[in-house]
CSV table of C-alpha atoms in Angstrom, one decimal:
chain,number,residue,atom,x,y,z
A,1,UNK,CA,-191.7,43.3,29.7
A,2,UNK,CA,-189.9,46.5,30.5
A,3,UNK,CA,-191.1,49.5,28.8
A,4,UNK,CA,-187.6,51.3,29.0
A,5,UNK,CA,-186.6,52.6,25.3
A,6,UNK,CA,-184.0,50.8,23.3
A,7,UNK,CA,-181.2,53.1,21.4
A,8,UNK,CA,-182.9,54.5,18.3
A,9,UNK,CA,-186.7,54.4,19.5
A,10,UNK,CA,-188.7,57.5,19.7
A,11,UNK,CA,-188.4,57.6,23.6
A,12,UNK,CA,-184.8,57.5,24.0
A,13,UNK,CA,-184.7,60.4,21.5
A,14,UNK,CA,-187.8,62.4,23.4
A,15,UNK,CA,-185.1,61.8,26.6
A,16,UNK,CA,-182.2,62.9,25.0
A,17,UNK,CA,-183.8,66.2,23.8
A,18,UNK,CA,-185.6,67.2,26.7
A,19,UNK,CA,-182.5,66.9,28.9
A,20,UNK,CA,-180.7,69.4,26.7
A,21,UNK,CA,-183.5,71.4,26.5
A,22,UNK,CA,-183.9,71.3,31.0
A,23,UNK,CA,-180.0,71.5,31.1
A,24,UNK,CA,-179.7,74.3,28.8
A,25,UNK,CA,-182.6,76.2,30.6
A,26,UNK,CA,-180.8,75.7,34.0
A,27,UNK,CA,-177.7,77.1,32.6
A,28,UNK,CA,-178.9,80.0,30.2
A,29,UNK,CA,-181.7,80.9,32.1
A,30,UNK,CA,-185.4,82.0,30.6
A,31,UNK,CA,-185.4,81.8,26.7
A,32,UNK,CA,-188.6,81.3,24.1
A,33,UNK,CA,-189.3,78.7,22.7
A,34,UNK,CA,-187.4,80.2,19.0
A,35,UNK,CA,-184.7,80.4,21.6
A,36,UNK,CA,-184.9,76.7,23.1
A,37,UNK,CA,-185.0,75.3,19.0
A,38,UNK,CA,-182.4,77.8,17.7
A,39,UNK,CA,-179.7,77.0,20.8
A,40,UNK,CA,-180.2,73.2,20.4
A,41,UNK,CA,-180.3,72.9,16.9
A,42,UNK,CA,-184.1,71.2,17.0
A,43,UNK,CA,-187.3,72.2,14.8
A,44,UNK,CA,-189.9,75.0,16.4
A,45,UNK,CA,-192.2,71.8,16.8
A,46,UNK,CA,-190.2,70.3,18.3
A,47,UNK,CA,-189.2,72.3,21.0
A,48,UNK,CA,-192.7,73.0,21.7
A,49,UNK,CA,-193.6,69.6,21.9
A,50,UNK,CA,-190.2,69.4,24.9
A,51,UNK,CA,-191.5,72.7,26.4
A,52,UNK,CA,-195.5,71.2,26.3
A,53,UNK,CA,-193.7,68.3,28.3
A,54,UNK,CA,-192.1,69.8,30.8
A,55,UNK,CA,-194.8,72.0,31.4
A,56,UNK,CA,-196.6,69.1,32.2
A,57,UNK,CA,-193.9,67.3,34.4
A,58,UNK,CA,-193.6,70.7,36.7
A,59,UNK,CA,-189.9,71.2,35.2
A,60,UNK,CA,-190.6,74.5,33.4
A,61,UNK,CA,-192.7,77.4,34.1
A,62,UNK,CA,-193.7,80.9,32.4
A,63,UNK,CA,-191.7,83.7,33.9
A,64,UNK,CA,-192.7,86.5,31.4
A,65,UNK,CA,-192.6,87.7,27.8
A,66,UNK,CA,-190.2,89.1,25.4
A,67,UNK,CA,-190.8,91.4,23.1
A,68,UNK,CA,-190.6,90.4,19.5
A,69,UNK,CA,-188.9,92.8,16.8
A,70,UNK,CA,-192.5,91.6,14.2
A,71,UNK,CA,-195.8,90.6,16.2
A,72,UNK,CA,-197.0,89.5,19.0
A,73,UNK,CA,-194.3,88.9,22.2
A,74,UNK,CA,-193.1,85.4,23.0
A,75,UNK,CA,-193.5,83.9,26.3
A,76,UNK,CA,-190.2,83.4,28.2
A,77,UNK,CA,-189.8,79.4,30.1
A,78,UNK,CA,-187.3,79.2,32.8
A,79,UNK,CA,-186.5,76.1,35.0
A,80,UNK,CA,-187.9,75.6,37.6
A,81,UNK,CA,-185.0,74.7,40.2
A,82,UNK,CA,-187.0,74.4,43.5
A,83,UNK,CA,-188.0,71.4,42.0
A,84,UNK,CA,-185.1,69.4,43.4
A,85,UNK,CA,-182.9,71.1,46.8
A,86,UNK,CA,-180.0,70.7,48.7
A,87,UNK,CA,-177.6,72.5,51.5
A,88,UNK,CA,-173.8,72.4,51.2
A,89,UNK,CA,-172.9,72.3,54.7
A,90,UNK,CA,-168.9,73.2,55.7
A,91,UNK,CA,-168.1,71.3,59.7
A,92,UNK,CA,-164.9,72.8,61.1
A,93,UNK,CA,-163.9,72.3,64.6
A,94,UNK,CA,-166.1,75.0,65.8
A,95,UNK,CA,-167.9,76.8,62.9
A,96,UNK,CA,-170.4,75.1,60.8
A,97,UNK,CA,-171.6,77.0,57.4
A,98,UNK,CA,-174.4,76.0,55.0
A,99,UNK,CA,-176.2,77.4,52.1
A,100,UNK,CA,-179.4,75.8,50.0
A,101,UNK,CA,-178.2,74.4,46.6
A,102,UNK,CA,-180.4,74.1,43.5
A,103,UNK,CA,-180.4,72.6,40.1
A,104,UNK,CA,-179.6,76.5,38.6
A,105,UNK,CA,-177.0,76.9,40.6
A,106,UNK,CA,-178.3,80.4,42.3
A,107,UNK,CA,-176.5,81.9,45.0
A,108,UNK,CA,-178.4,81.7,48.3
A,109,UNK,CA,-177.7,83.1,51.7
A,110,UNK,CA,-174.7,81.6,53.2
A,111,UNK,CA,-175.2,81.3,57.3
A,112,UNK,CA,-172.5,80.8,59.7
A,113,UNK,CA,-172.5,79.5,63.3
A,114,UNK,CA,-170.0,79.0,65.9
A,115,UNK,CA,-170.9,75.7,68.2
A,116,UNK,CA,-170.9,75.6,72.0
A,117,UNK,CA,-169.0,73.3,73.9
A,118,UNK,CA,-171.7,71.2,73.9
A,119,UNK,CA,-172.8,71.4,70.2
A,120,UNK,CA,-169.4,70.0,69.4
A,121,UNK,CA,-170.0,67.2,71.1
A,122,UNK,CA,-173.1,66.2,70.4
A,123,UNK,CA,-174.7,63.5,67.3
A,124,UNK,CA,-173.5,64.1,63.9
A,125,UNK,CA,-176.9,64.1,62.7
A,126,UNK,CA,-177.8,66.8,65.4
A,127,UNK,CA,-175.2,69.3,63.8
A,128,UNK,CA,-175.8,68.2,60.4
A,129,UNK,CA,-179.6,69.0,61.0
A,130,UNK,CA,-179.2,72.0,62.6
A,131,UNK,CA,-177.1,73.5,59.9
A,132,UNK,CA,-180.0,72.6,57.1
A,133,UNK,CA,-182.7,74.4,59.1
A,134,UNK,CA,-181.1,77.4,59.5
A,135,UNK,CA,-179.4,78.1,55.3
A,136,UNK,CA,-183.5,76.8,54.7
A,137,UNK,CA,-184.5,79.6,57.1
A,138,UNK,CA,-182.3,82.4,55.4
A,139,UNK,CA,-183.0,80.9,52.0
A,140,UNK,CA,-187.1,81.0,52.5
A,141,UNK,CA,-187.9,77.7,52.2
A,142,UNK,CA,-189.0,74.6,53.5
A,143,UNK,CA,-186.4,72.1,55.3
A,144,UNK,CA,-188.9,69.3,54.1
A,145,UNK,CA,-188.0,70.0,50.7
A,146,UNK,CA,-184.3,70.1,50.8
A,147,UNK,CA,-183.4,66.0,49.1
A,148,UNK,CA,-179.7,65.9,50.1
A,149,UNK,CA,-176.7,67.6,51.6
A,150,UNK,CA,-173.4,67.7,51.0
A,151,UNK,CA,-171.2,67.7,54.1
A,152,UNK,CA,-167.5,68.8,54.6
A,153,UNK,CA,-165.2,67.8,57.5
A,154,UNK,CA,-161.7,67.7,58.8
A,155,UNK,CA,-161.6,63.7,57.8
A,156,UNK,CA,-160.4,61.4,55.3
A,157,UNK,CA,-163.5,59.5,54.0
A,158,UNK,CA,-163.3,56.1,52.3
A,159,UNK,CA,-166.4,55.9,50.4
A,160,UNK,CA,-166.1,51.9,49.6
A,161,UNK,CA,-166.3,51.3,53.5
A,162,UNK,CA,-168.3,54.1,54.2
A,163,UNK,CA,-165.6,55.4,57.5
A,164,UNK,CA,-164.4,58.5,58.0
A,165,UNK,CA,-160.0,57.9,58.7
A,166,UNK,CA,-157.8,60.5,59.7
A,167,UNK,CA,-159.7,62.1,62.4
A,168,UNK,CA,-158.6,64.0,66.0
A,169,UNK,CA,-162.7,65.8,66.1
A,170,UNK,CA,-165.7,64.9,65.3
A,171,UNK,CA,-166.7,63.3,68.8
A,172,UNK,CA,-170.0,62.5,68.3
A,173,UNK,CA,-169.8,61.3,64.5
A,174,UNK,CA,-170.2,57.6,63.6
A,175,UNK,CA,-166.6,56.2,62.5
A,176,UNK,CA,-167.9,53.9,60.2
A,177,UNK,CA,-171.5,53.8,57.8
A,178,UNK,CA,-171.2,57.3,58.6
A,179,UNK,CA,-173.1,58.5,55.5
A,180,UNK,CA,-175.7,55.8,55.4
A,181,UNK,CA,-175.9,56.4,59.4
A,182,UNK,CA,-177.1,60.4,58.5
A,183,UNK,CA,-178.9,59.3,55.6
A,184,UNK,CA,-181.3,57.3,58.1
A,185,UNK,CA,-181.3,59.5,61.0
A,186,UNK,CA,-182.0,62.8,58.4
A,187,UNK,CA,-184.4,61.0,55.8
A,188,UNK,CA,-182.2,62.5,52.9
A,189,UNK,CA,-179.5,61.2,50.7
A,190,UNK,CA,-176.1,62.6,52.7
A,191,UNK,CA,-172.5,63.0,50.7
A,192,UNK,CA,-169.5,63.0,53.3
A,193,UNK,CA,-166.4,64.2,52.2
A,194,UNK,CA,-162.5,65.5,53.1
A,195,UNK,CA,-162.9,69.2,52.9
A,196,UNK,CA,-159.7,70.0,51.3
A,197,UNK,CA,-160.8,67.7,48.6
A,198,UNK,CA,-164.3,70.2,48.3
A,199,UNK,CA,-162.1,72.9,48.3
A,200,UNK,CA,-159.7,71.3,45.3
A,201,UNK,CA,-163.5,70.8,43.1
A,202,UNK,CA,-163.9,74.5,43.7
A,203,UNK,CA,-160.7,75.3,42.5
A,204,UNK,CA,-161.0,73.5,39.7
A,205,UNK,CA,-164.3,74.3,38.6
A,206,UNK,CA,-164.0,78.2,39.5
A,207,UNK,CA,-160.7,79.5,40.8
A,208,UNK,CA,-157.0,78.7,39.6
A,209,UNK,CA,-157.8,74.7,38.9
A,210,UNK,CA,-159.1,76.2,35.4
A,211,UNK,CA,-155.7,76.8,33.9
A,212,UNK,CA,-154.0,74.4,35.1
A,213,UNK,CA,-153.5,70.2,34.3
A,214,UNK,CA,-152.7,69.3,38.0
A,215,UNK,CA,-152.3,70.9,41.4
A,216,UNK,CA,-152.0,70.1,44.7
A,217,UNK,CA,-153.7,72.3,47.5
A,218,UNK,CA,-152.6,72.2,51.0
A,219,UNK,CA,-155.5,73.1,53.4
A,220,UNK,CA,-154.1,74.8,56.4
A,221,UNK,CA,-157.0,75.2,59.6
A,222,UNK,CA,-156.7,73.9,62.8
A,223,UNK,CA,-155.4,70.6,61.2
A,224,UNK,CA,-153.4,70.2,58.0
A,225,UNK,CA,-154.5,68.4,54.9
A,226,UNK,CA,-154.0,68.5,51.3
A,227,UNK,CA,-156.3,67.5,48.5
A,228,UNK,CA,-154.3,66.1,44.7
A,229,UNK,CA,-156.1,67.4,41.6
A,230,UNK,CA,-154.8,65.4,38.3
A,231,UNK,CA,-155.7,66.2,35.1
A,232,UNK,CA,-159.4,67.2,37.0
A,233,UNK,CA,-160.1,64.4,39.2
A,234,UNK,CA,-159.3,64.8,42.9
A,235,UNK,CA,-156.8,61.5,43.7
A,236,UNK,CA,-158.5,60.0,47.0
A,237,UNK,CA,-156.5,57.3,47.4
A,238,UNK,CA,-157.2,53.7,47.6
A,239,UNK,CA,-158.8,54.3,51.2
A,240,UNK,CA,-159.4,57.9,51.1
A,241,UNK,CA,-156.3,59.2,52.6
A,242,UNK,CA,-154.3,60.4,49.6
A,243,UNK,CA,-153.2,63.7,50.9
A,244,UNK,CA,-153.5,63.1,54.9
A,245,UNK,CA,-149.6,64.4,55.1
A,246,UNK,CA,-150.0,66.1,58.6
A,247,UNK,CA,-149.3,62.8,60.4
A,248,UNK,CA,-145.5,62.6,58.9
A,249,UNK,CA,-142.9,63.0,60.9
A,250,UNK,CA,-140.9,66.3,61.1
A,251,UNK,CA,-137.9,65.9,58.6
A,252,UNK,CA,-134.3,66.0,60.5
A,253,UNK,CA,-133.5,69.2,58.5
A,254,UNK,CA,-136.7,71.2,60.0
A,255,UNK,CA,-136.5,70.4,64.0
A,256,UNK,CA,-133.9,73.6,64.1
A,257,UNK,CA,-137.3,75.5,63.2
A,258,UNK,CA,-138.7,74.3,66.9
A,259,UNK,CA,-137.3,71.4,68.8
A,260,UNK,CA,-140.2,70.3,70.0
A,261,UNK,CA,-142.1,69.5,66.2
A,262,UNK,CA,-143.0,65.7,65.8
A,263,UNK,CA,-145.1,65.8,63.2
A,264,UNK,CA,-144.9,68.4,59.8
A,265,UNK,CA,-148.1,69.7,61.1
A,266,UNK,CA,-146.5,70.9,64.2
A,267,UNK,CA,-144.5,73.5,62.5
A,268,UNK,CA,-147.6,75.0,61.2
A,269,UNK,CA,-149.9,74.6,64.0
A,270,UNK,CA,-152.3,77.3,65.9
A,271,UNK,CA,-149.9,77.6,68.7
A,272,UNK,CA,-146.6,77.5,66.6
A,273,UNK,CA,-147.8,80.6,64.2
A,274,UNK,CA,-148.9,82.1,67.2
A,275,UNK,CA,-145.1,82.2,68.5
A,276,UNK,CA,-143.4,82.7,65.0
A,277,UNK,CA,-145.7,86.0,65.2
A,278,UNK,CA,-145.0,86.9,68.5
A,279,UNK,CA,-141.3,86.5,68.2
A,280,UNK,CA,-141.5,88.9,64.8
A,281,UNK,CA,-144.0,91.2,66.5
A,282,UNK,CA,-146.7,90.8,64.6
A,283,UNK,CA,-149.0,90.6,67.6
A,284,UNK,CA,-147.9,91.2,71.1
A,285,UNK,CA,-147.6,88.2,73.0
A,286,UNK,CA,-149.9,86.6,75.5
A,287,UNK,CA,-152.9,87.8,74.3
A,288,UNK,CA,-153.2,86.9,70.5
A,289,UNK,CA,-154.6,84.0,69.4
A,290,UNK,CA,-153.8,82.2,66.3
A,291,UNK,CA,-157.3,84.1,64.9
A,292,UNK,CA,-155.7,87.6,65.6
A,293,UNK,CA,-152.5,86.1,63.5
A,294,UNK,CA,-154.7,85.5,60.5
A,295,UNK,CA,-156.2,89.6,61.0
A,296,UNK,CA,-153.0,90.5,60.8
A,297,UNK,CA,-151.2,88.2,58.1
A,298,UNK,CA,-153.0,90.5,54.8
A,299,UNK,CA,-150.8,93.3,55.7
A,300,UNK,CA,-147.6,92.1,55.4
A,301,UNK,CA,-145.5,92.1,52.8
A,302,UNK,CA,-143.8,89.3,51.7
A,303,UNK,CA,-140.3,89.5,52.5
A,304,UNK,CA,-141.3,90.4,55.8
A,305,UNK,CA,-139.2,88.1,58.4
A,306,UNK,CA,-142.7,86.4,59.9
A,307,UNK,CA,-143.9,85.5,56.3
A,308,UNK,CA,-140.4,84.4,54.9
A,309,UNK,CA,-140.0,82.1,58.1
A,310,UNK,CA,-143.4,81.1,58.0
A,311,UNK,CA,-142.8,80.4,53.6
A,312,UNK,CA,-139.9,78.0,54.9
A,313,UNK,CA,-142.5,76.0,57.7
A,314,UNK,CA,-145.0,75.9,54.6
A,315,UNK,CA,-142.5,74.7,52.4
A,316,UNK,CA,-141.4,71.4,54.6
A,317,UNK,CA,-145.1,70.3,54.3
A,318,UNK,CA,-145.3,71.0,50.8
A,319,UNK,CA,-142.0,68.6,49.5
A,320,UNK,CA,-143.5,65.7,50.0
A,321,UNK,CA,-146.2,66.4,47.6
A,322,UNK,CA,-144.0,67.6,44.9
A,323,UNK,CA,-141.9,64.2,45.6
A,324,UNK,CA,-144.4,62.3,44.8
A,325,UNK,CA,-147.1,64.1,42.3
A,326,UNK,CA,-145.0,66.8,41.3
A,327,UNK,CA,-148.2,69.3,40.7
A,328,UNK,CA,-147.9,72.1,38.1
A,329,UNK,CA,-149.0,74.3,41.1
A,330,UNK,CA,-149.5,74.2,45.0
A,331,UNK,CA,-152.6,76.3,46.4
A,332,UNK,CA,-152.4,77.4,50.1
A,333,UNK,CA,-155.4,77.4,51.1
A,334,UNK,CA,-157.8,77.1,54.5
A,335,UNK,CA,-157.7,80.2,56.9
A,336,UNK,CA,-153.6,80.1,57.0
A,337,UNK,CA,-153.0,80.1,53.3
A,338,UNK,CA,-156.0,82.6,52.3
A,339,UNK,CA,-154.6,85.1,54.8
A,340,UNK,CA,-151.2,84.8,53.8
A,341,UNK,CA,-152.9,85.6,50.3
A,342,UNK,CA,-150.3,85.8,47.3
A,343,UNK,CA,-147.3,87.1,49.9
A,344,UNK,CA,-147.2,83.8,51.6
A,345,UNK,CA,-147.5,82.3,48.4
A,346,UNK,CA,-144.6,83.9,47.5
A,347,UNK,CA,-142.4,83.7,50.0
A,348,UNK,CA,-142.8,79.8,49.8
A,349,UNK,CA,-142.2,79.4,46.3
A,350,UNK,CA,-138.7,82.0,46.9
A,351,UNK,CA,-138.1,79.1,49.3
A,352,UNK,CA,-138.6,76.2,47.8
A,353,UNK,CA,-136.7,77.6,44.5
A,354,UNK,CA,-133.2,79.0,46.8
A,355,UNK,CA,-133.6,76.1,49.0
A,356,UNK,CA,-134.7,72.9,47.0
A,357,UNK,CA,-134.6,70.9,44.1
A,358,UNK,CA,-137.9,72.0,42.7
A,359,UNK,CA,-139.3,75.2,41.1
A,360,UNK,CA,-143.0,74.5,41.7
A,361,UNK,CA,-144.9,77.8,41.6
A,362,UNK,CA,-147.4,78.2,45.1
A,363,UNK,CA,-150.0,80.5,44.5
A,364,UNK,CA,-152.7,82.4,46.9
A,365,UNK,CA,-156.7,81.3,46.5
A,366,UNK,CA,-158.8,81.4,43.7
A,367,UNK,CA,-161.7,80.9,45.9
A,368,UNK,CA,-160.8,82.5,48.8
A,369,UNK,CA,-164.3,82.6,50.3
A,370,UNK,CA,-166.1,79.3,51.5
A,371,UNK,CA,-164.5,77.0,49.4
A,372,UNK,CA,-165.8,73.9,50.5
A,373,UNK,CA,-169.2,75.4,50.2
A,374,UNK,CA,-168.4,75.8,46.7
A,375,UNK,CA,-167.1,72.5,46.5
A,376,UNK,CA,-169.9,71.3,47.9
A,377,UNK,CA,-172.4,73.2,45.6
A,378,UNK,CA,-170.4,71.2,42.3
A,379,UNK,CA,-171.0,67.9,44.2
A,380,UNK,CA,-174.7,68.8,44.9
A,381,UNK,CA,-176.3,70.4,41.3
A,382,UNK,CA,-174.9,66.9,39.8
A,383,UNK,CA,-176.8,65.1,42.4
A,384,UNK,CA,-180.0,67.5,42.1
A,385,UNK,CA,-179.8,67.7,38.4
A,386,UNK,CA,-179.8,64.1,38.2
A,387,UNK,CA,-182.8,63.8,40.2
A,388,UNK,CA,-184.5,65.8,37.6
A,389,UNK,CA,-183.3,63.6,34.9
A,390,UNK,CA,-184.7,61.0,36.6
A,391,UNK,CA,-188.3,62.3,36.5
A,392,UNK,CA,-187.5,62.6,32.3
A,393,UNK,CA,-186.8,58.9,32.5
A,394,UNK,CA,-190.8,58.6,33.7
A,395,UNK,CA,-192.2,61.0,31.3
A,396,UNK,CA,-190.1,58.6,28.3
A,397,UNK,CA,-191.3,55.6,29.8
A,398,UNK,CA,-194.9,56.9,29.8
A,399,UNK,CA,-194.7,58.2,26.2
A,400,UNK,CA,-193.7,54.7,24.9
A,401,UNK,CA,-196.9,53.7,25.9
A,402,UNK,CA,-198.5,55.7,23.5
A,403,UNK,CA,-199.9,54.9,20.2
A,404,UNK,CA,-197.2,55.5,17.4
A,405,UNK,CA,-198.0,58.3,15.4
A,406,UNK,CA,-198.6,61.9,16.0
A,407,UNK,CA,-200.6,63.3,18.9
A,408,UNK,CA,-203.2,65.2,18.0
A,409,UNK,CA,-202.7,68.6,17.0
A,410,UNK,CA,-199.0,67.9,16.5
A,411,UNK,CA,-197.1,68.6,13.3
A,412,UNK,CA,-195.8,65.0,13.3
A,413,UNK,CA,-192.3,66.0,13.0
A,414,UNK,CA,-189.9,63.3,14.3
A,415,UNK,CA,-188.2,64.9,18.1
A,416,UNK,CA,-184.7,64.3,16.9
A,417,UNK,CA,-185.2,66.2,13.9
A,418,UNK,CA,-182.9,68.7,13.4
A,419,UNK,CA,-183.6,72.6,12.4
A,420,UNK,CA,-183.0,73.1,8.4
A,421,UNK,CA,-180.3,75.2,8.1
C-alpha cells in the first residue's frame, strides 16, 4: 500500500506548510523562526518543528543572528539554494551566453562567447556543454552539480514532437528528439525553447509585460521572430510556430521599399539596415557592418530620416500581428529593436497610426539586457524549485510512518494550526 498522504492527514498538512515555509525563505531571504510563524500565519511550534525539518533534509541552514529588542538574539535560517542548480544558456548564430540559476533566484556572473567557424558547426550537445562549464566556472561551482539547463535558439520548438521547425542554423543540432537527444548526451534534464518566446516570459515577469493584458514582441537578430503573450501565457501554437512571421511574403504595398524583398524579413535584414544606413549616412558605406548600425542607432532621434524609414520596414512586419491578435502593445526587441530603444519605437507607432488602420502603441525594451537569459532564469527556478519540493514529498512520506502522536519534546500542537491572533 502506498504511503502517500490523503487530503486532510497530518502529512499532507506537514507538506503544505513546509513548502511555504522553503518558498517564502527563497523569496524573503534569512528570517527567525518568530519571523517564519509571524509571515505564514503558523504557531512558534510549529514553525520550529518546519525549520527542525528542513534542517534535517539540507534545505535550510543558519546564516547568523539577529539581535532581539528583549533577550537573547535569534538565529537567522536562510535557504539553502545550491541545493538544486541550473544554467540559462542564450544560442544565437554566433554568440552563446549562460549564467548558473538557483532556487533564490540570485544573480550570477553572466559569460559571453563568440563561436568559431568550427564551433558553429559542431554537436548541439558540444555547445550546450561548453556554455555550462564556463557560467559554472565564473559562478564558482561545480558543473557536476548543475541539474538542468534552459536553452534558447533561433527555432520554433514543438514540444509534443520534441523538433525544433523554423530553422536556417543550428547545423549540428538534432531536428527532431532534440531535448531528450541533449538530455542523454549531457546527463541533465534540458528545456529547448524559441528565444523570442524566453524573451516575451521576461517581459512579462520583469519588464513592460507587467502592465499590460497582452502584447506581442517582435524579436529582430539576424532572423526575425515574434513571440504572442495573452493574458500571461506565451501562445506557441499548435506546432510551435505561432509567431514564425519572417517566412511571409513581402506585401505588394512594401516592394517600393527594395525591389528585391521576398519575404517581410528581407526588409529588415542585416544587409538591408546596413544600406537604409548607408543611404542616410549613418555609417559610411563599405565598411559598416550591420553591428556598427546598431552602435550608432542610440543616437538618433526619432524623426531622423534612417529611423522614420526604418519605423515604416518595422511596421510591415508588425500588421500581420495586429491582424490577427490585435496586442495591447508591440515590443521591439532583439539587437535591432533594443538599439532603436524608444525612438524606433516611436517612429513605428507614428507610422502605423498616419499610415494604417490601427493605433497599437510599440514600445522600446523593458529588459533590454539578455532577455532570453532572463527568460530562461523564470523557466529554470520553477524547474529547480520543484525539485526541492520534491525532496518535501520524501520527508512527508517518511513522517507518515511515524507513530501518531507527538515526538518527543514536541509541544503537540497540530502543524496546520494557525497563530492566535
Amino acid at each position: 500500500m502506498s504511503t502517500r498522504p490523503n487530503p486532510g492527514q497530518p502529512a499532507l498538512l506537514r507538506e503544505l506548510n513546509d513548502r511555504a515555509a522553503l518558498t517564502l525563505l527563497l523569496d524573503a531571504g534569512p528570517l527567525t523562526r518568530n519571523e517564519l510563524a509571524t509571515r505564514t500565519g503558523l504557531s512558534k511550534p510549529t514553525a520550529a518543528e518546519i525549520i527542525r525539518r528542513l534542517e534535517a533534509a539540507d534545505l535550510i541552514r543558519e546564516s547568523g543572528t539577529q539581535a532581539g529588542r528583549r533577550g537573547p538574539s535569534a538565529a537567522l535560517y536562510e535557504a539553502d539554494a545550491s541545493q538544486a542548480l541550473a544554467v540559462a544558456v542564450d544560442v544565437q548564430l554566433v554568440d552563446v551566453r549562460s549564467t548558473v540559476v538557483d532556487a533564490a533566484g540570485r544573480t550570477h556572473p553572466t559569460v559571453s562567447h563568440r563561436m568559431s567557424d568550427a564551433e558553429m558547426r559542431s554537436d548541439a550537445a558540444d555547445i550546450v556543454g561548453a556554455a555550462v562549464a564556463r557560467a559554472a566556472d565564473a559562478a564558482g561551482i561545480d558543473p557536476e552539480d548543475v541539474t538542468a539547463v534552459c536553452v534558447g535558439v533561433q527555432a520554433s520548438v514543438d514540444h509534443t514532437t520534441d523538433t525544433l521547425i523554423f530553422t536556417d542554423g543550428l547545423p549540428g543540432w538534432p531536428r527532431e528528439q532534440v531535448a531528450a537527444t541533449l538530455s542523454g548526451q549531457l546527463g541533465l534534464q534540458v528545456v529547448v525553447e524559441n528565444d523570442a518566446n524566453l524573451a516575451a516570459i521576461a517581459e512579462r515577469n520583469i519588464g513592460v509585460g507587467r502592465t499590460t493584458t497582452s502584447f506581442a514582441l517582435m524579436w529582430m537578430a539576424e532572423g526575425l521572430g515574434m513571440a504572442l503573450d495573452i493574458d500571461g501565457r506565451v501562445h506557441s501554437g499548435a506546432s510551435g510556430a505561432a509567431g514564425e512571421i519572417g517566412y511571409l511574403s513581402a506585401p505588394v504595398d512594401a516592394v517600393h521599399l527594395d525591389p528585391d524583398v521576398q519575404i517581410v524579413a528581407d526588409l529588415i535584414s542585416e544587409r538591408a539596415i546596413e544600406r537604409l544606413a548607408v543611404r542616410h549616412d549613418v555609417v559610411p558605406e563599405d565598411t559598416s557592418t550591420w553591428r556598427d548600425v546598431l552602435a550608432a542607432m542610440p543616437q538618433l532621434d526619432e524623426r531622423h530620416p534612417f529611423l522614420a524609414a526604418l519605423g515604416e520596414r518595422v511596421g510591415h512586419n508588425v500588421l500581420p500581428a495586429l491582424a490577427v491578435a490585435d496586442p495591447e502593445t508591440v515590443v521591439l526587441h532583439g539587437p535591432t529593436g533594443t538599439a532603436g530603444g524608444p525612438a524606433l519605437a516611436a517612429a513605428t507607432t507614428r507610422w502605423l497610426r498616419t499610415r494604417t488602420r490601427w493605433s497599437t502603441t510599440v514600445v522600446a525594451p523593458g529588459v533590454p539586457d539578455a532577455p532570453v537569459l532572463h527568460g530562461a532564469r523564470h523557466v529554470l527556478i520553477d524547474i529547480v524549485r520543484a525539485a526541492l519540493a520534491a525532496r518535501l514529498s520524501v520527508i512527508a512520506e517518511t513522517e507518515t510512518g511515524r507513530a501518531a502522536g507527538p515526538a518527543p519534546g514536541s509541544s503537540g500542537v497540530t502543524l496546520d494550526e494557525r497563530a492566535s491572533p
